[in-house]
Every structure is written in C-alpha cells, then in structure tokens.
N, CA, C and O atoms as a CHARMM CRD file, in Angstrom:
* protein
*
  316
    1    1 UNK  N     45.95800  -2.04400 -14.60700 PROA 1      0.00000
    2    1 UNK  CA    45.20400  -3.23000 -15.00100 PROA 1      0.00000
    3    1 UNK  C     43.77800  -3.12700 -14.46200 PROA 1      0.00000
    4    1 UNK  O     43.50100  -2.74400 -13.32500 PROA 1      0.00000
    5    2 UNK  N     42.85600  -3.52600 -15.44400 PROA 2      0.00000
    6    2 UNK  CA    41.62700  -3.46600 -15.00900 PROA 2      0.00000
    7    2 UNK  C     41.40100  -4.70100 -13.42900 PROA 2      0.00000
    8    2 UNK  O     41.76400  -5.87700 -13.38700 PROA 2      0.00000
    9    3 UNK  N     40.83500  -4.05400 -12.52800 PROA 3      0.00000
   10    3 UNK  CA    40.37300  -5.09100 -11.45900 PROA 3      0.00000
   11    3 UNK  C     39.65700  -6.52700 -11.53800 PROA 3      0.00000
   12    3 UNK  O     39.81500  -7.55700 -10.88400 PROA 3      0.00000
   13    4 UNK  N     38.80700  -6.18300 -12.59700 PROA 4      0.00000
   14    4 UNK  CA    37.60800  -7.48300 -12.40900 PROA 4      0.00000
   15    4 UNK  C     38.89000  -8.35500 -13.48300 PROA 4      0.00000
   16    4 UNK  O     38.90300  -9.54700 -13.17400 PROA 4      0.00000
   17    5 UNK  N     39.67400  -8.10800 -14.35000 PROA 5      0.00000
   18    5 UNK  CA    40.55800  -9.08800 -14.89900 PROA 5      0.00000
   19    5 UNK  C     41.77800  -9.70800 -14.33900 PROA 5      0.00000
   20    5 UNK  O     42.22400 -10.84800 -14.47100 PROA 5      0.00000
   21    6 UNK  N     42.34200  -8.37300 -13.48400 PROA 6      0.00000
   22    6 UNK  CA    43.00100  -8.90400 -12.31200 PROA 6      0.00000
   23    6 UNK  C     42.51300  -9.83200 -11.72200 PROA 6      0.00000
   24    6 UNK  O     42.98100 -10.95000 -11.93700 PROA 6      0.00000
   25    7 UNK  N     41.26600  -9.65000 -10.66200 PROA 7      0.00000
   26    7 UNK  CA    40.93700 -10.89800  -9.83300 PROA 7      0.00000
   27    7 UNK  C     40.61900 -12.15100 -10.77300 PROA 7      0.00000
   28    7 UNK  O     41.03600 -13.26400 -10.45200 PROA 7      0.00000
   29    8 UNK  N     39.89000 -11.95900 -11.91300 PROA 8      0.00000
   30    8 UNK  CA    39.80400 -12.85200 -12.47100 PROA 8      0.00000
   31    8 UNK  C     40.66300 -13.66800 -13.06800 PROA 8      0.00000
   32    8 UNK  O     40.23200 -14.79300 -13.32000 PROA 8      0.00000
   33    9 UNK  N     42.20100 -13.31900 -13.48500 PROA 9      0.00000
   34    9 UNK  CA    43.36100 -14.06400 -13.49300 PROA 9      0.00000
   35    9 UNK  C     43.70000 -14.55900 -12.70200 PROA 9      0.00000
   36    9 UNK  O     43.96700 -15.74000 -12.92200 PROA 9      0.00000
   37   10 UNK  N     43.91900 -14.05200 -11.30500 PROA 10     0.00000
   38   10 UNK  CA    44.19100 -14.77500  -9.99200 PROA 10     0.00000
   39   10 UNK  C     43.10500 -16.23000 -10.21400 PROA 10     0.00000
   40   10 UNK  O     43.35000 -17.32100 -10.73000 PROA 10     0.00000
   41   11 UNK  N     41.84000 -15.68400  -9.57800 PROA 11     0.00000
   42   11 UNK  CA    41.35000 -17.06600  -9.75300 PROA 11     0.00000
   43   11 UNK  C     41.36000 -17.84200 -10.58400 PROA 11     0.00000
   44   11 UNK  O     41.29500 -18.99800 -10.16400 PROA 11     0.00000
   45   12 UNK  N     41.40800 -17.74500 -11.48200 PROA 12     0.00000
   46   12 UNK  CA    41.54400 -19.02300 -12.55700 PROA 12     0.00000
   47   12 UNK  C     43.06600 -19.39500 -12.20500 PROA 12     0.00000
   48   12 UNK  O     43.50000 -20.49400 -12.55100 PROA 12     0.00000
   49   13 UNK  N     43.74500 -18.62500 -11.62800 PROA 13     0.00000
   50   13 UNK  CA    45.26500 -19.60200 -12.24400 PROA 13     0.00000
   51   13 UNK  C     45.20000 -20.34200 -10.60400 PROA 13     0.00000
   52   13 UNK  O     45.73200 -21.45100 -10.54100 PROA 13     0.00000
   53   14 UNK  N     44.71400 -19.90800  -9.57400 PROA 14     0.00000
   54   14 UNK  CA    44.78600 -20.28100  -8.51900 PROA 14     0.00000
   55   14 UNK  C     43.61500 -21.50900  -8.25500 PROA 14     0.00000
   56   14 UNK  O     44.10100 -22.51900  -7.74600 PROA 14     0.00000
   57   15 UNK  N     42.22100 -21.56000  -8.51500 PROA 15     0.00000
   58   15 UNK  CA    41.70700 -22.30400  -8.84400 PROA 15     0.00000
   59   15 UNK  C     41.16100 -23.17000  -9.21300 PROA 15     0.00000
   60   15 UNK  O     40.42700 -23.99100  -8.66400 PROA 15     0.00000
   61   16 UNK  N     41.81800 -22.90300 -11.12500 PROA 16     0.00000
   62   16 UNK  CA    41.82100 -23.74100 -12.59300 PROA 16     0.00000
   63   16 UNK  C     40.38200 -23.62100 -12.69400 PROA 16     0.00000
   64   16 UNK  O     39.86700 -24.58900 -13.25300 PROA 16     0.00000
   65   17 UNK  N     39.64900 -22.78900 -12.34900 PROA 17     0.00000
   66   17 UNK  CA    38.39800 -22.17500 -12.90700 PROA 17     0.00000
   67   17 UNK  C     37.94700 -21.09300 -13.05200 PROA 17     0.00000
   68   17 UNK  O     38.10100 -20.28700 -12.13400 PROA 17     0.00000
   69   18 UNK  N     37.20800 -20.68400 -14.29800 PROA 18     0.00000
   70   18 UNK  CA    36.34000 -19.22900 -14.25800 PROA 18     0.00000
   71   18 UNK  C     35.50000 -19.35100 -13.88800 PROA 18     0.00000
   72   18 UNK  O     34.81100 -20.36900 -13.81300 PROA 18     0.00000
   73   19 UNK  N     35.22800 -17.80700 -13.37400 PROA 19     0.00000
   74   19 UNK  CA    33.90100 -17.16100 -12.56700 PROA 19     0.00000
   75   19 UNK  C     33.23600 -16.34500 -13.26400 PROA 19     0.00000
   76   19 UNK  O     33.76100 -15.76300 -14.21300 PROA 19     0.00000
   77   20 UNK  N     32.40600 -16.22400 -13.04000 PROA 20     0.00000
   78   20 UNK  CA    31.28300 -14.50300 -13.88900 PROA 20     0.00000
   79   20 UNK  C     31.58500 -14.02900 -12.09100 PROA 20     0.00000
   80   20 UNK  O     32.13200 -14.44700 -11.07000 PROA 20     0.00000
   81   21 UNK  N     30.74900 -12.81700 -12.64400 PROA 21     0.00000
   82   21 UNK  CA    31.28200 -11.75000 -11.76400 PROA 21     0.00000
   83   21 UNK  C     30.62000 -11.57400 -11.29200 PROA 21     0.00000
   84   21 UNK  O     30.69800 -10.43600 -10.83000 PROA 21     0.00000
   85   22 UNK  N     29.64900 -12.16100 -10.97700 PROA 22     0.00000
   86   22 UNK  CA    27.92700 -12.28500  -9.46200 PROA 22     0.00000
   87   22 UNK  C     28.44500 -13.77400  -8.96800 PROA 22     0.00000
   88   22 UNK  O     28.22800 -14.08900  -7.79700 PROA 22     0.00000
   89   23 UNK  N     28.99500 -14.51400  -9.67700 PROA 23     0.00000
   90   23 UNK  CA    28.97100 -15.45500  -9.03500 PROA 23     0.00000
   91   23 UNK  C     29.47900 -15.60000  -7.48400 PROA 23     0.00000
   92   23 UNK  O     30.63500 -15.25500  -7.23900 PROA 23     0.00000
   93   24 UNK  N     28.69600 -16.07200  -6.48800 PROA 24     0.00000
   94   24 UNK  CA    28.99400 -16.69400  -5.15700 PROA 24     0.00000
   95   24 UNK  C     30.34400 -17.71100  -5.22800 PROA 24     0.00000
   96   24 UNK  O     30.34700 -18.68200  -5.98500 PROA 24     0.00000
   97   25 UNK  N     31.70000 -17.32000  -4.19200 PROA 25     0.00000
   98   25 UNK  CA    32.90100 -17.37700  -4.59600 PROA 25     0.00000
   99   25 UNK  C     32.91000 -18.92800  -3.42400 PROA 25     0.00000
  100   25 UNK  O     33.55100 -19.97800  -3.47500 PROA 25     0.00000
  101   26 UNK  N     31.81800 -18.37100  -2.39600 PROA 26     0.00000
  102   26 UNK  CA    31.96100 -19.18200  -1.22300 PROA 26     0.00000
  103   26 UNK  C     31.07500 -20.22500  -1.26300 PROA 26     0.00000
  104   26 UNK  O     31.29500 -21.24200  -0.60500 PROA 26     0.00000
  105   27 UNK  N     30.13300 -20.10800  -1.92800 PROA 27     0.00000
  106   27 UNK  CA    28.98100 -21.09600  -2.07400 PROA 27     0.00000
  107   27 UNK  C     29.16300 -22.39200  -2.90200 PROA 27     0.00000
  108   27 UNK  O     28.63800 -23.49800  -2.77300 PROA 27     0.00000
  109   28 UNK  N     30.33100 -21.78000  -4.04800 PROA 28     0.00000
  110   28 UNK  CA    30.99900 -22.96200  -5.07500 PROA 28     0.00000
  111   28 UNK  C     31.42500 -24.17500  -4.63100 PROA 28     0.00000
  112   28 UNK  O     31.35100 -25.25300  -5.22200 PROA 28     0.00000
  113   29 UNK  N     32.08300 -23.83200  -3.06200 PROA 29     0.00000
  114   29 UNK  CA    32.58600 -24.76900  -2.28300 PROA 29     0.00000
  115   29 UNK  C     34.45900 -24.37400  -2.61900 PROA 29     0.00000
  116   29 UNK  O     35.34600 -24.36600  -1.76500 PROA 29     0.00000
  117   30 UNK  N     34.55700 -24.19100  -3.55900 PROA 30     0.00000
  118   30 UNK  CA    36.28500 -23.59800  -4.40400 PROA 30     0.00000
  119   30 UNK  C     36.99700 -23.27000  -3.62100 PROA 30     0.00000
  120   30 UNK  O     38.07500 -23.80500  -3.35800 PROA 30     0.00000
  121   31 UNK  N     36.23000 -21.76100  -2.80100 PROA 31     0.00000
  122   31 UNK  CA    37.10400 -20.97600  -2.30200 PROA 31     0.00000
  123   31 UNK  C     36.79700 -21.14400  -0.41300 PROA 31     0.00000
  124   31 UNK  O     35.73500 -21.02700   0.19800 PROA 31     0.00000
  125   32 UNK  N     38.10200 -21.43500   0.07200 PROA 32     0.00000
  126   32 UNK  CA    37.42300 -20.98700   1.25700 PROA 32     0.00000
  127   32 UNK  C     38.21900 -20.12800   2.06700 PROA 32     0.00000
  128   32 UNK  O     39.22800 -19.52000   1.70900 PROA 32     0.00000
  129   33 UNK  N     37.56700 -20.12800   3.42000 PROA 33     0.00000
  130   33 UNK  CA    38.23300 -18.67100   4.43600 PROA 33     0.00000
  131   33 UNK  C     39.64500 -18.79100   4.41600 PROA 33     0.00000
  132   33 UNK  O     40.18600 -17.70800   4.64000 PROA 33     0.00000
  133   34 UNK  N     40.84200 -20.22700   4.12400 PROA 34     0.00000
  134   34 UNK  CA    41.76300 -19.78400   4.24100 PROA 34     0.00000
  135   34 UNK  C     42.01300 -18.95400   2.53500 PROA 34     0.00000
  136   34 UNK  O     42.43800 -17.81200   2.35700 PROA 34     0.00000
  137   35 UNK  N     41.75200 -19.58000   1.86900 PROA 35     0.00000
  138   35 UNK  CA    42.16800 -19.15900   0.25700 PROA 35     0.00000
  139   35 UNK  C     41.60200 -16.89200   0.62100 PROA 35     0.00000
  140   35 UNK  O     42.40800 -15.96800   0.51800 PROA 35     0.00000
  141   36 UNK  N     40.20500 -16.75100   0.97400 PROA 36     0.00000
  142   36 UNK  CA    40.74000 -15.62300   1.06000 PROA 36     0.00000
  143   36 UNK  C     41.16200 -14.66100   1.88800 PROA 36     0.00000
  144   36 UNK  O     40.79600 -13.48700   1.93700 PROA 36     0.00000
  145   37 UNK  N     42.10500 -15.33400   2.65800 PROA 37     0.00000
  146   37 UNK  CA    43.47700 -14.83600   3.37500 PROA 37     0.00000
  147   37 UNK  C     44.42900 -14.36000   1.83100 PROA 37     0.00000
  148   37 UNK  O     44.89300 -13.23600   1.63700 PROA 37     0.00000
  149   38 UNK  N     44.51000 -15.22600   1.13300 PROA 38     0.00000
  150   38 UNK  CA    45.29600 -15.48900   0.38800 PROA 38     0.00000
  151   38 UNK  C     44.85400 -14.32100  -0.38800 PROA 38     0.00000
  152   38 UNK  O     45.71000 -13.43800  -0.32400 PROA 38     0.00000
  153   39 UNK  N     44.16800 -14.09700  -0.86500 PROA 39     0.00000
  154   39 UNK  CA    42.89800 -12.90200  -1.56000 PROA 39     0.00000
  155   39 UNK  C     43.17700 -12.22500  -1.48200 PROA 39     0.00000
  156   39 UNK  O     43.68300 -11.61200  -2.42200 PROA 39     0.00000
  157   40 UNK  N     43.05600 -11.66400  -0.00900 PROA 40     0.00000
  158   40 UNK  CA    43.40100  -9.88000   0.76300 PROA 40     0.00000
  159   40 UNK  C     45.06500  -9.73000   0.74900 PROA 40     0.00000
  160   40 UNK  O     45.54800  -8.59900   0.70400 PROA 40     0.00000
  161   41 UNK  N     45.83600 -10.78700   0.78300 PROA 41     0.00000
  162   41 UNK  CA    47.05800 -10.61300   0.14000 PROA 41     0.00000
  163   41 UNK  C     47.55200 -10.14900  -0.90100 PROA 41     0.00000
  164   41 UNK  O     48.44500  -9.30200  -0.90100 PROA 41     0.00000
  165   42 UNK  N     46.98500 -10.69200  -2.01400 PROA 42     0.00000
  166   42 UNK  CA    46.93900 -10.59900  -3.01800 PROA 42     0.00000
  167   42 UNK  C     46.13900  -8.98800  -3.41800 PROA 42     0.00000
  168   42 UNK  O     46.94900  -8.10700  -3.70600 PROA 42     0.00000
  169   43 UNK  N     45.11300  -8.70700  -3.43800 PROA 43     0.00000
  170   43 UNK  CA    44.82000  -7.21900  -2.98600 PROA 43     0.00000
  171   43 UNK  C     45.09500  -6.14200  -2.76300 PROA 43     0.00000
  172   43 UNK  O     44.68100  -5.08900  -3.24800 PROA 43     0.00000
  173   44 UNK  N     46.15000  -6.44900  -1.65900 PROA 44     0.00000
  174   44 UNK  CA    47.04400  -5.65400  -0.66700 PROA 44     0.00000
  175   44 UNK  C     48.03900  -5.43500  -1.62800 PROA 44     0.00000
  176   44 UNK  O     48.35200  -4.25700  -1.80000 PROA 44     0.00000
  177   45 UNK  N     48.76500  -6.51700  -2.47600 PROA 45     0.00000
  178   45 UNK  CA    50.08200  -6.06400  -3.29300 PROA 45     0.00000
  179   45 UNK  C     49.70200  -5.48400  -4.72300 PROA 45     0.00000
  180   45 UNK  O     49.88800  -4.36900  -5.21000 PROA 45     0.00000
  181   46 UNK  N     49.13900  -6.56700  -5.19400 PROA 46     0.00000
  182   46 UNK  CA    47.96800  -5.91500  -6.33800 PROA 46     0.00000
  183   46 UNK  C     47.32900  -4.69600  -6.76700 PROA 46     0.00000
  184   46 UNK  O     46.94600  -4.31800  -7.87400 PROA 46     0.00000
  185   47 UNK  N     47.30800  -4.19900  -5.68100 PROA 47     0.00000
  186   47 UNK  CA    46.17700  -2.26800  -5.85500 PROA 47     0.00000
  187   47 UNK  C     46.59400  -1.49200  -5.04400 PROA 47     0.00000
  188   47 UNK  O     46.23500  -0.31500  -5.00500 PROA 47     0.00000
  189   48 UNK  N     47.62800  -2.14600  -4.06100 PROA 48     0.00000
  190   48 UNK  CA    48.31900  -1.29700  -3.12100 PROA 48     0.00000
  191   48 UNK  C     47.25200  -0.75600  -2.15500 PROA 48     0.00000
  192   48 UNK  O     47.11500   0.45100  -1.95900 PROA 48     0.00000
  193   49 UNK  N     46.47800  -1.72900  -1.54200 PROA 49     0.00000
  194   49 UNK  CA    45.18400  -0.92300  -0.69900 PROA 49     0.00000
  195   49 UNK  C     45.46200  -1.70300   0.67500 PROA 49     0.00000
  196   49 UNK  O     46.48100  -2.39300   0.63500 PROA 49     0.00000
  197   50 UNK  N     44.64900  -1.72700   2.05700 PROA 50     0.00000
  198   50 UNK  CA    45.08600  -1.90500   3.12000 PROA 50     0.00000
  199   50 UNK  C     43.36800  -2.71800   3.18200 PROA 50     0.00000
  200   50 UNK  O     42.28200  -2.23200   2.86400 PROA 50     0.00000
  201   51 UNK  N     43.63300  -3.82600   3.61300 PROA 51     0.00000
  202   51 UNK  CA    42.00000  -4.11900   3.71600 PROA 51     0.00000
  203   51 UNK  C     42.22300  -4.82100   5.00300 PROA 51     0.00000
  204   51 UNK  O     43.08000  -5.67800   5.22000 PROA 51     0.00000
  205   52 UNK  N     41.29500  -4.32500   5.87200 PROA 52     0.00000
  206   52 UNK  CA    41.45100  -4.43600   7.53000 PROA 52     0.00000
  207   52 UNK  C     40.05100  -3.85300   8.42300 PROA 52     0.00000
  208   52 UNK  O     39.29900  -3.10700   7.79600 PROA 52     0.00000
  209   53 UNK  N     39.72900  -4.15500   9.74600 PROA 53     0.00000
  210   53 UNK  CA    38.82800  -3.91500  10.09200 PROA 53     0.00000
  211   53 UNK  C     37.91500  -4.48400   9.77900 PROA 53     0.00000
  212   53 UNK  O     37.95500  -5.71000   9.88100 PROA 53     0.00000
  213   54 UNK  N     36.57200  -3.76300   9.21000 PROA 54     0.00000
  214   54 UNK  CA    35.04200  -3.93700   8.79400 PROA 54     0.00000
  215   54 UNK  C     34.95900  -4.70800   7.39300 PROA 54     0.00000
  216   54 UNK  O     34.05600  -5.36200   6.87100 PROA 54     0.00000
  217   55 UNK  N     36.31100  -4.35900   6.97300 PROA 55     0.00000
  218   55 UNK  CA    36.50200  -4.49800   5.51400 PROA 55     0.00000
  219   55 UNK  C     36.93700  -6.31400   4.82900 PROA 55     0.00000
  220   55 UNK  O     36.84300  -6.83800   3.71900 PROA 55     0.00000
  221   56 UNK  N     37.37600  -6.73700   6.06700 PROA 56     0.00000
  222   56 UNK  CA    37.26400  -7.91100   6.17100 PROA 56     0.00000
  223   56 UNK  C     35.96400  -9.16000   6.28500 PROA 56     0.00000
  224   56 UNK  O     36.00900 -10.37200   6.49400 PROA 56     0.00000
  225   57 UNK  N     34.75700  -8.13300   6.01900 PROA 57     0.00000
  226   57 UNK  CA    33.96200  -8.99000   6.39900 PROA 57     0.00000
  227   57 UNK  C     33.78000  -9.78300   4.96000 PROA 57     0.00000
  228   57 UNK  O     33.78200  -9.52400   3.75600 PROA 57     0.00000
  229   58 UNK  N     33.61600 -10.96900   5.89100 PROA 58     0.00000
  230   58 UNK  CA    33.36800 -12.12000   4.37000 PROA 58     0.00000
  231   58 UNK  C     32.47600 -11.92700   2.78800 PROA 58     0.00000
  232   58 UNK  O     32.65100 -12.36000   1.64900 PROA 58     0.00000
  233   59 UNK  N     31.41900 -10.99700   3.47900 PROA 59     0.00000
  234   59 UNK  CA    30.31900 -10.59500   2.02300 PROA 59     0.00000
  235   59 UNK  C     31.14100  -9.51000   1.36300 PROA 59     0.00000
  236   59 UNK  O     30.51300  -9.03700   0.41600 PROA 59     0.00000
  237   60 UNK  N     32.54600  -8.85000   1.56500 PROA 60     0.00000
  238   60 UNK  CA    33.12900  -7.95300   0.53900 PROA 60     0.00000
  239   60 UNK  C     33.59300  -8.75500  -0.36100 PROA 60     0.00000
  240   60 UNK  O     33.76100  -8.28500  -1.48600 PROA 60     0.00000
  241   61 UNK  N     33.93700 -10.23900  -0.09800 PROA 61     0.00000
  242   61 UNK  CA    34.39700 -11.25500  -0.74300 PROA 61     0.00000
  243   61 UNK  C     33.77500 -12.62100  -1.28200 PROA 61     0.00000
  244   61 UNK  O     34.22400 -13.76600  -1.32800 PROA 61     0.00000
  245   62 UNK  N     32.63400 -12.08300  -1.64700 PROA 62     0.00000
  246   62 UNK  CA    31.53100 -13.03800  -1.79800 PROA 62     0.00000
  247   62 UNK  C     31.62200 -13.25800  -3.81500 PROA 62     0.00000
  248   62 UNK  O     31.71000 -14.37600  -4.32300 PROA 62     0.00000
  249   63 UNK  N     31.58000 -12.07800  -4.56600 PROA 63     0.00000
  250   63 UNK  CA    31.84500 -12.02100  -5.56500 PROA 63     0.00000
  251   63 UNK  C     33.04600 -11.24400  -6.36600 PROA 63     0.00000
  252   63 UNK  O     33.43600 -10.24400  -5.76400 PROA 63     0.00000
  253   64 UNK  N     33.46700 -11.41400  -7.15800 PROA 64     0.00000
  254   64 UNK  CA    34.49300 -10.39500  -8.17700 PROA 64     0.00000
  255   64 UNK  C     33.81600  -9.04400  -8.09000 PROA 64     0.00000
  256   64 UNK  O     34.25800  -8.06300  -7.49200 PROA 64     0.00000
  257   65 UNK  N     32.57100  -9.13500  -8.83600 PROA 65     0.00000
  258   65 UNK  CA    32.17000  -7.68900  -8.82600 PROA 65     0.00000
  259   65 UNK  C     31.92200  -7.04800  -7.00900 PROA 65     0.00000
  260   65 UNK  O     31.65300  -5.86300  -6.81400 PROA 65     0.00000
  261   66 UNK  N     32.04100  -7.84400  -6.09100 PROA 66     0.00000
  262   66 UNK  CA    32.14300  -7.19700  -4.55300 PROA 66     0.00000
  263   66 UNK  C     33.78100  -6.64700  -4.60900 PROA 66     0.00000
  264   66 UNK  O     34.35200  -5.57100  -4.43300 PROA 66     0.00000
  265   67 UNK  N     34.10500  -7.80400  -4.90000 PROA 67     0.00000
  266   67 UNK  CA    35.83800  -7.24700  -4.59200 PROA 67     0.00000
  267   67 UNK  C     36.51000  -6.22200  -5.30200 PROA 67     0.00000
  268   67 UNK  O     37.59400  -5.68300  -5.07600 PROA 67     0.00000
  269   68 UNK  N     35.52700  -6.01600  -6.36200 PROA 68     0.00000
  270   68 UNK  CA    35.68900  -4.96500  -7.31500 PROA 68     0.00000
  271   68 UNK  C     35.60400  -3.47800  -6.73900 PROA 68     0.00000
  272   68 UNK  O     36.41000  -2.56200  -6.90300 PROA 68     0.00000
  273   69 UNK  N     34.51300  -3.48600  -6.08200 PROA 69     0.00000
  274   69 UNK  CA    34.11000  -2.43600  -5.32400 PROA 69     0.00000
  275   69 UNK  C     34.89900  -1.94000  -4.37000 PROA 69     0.00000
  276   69 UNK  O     35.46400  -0.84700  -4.33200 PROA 69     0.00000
  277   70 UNK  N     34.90000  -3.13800  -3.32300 PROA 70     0.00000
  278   70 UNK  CA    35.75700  -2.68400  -2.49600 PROA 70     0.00000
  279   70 UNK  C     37.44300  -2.39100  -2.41200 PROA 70     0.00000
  280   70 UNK  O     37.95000  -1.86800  -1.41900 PROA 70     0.00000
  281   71 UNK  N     38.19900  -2.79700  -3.57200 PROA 71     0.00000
  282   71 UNK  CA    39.11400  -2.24600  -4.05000 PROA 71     0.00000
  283   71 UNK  C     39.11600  -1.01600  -4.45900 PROA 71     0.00000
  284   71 UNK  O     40.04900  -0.30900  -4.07900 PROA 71     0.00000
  285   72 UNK  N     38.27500  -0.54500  -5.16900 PROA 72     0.00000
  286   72 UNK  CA    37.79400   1.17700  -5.23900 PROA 72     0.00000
  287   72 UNK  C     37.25500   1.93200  -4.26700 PROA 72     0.00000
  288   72 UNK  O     37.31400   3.15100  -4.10300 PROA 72     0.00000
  289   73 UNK  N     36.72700   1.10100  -3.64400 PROA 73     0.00000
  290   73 UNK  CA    36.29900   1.93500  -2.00000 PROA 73     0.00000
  291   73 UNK  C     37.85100   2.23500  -1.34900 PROA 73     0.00000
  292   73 UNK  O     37.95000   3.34300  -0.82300 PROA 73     0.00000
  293   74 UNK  N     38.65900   1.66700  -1.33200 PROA 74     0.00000
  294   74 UNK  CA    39.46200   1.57400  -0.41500 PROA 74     0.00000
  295   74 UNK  C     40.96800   2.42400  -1.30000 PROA 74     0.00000
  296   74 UNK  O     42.00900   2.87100  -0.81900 PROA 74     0.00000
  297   75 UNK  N     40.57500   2.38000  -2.43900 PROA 75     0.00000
  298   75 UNK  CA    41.46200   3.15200  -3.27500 PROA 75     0.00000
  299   75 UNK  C     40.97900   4.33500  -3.44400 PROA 75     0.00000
  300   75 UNK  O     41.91700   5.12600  -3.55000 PROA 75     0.00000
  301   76 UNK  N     39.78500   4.94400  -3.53600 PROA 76     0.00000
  302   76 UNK  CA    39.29600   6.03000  -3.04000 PROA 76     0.00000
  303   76 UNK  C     39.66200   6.87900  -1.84400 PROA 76     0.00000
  304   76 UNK  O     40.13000   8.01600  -1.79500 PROA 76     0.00000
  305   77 UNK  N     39.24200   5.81800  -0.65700 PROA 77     0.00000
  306   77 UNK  CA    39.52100   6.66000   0.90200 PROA 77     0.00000
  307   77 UNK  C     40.90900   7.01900   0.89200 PROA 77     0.00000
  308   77 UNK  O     41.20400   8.12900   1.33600 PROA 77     0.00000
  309   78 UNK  N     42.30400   5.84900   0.22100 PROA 78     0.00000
  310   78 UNK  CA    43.42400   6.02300   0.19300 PROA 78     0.00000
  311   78 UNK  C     43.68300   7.44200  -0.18900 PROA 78     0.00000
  312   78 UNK  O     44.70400   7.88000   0.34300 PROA 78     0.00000
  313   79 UNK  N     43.09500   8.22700  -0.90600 PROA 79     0.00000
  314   79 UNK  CA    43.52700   9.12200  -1.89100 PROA 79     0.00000
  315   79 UNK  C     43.02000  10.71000  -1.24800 PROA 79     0.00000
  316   79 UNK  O     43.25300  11.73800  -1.88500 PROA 79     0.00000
C-alpha cells in the first residue's frame, strides 16, 4: 500500500478529517502528542518499521509527507 494513502486513511477515519500532505498535523489543534503515540503504533504495525530514539522527534510527525519519509528512512536502514 502506498504510504501517503495509508496515513491518510488512518487520519481521516481516526480524525473524521482530510489533510494535504504539507499540512501542519500539530498546528490544526486535531492531533496531539498523545494521538501520535497512537501514530508510531500504527507505523510500527503498518510498515513493519521500529521508530525510536531521534526518530521520535515531534517534526518527523509534523506532516504526511514527513511521515512519509521517515517511514522510508527507516525502511531503508531496516534493509
């Protein structure tokens, strides 16, 4: 499954809103630090990746197209 539609299903069903994919996730007011707990969960089972450390920092999770990335960063190093 493509990523940016992945996350983007999550959020909307979790949500009940769409995002574009620059959009600021944290600034909306929508999402907050506990929801992405919920995120990196979701992530973790989703792409099968380990997101921990540095990787936790809040700006990997600022937009879709961030989380995009760093799902391929981290599916990369996996490999």
């Amino acid at each position: 499954m493509n990523i940016a539609l992945g996350l983007q299903d999550f959020l909307v069903t979790r949500t009940k809103r769409s995002w574009e994919p620059e959009e600021d996730l944290f600034a909306s007011g929508v999402v907050s630090s506990l929801f992405a707990l919920e995120l990196v969960v979701y992530l973790e089972k989703a792409y099968g990746v380990e997101v921990e450390g540095e990787n936790l920092s809040i700006d990997n999770f600022r937009t879709i197209r961030r989380i995009e990335e760093l799902v391929r960063e981290l599916q990369a190093a996996a490999s």
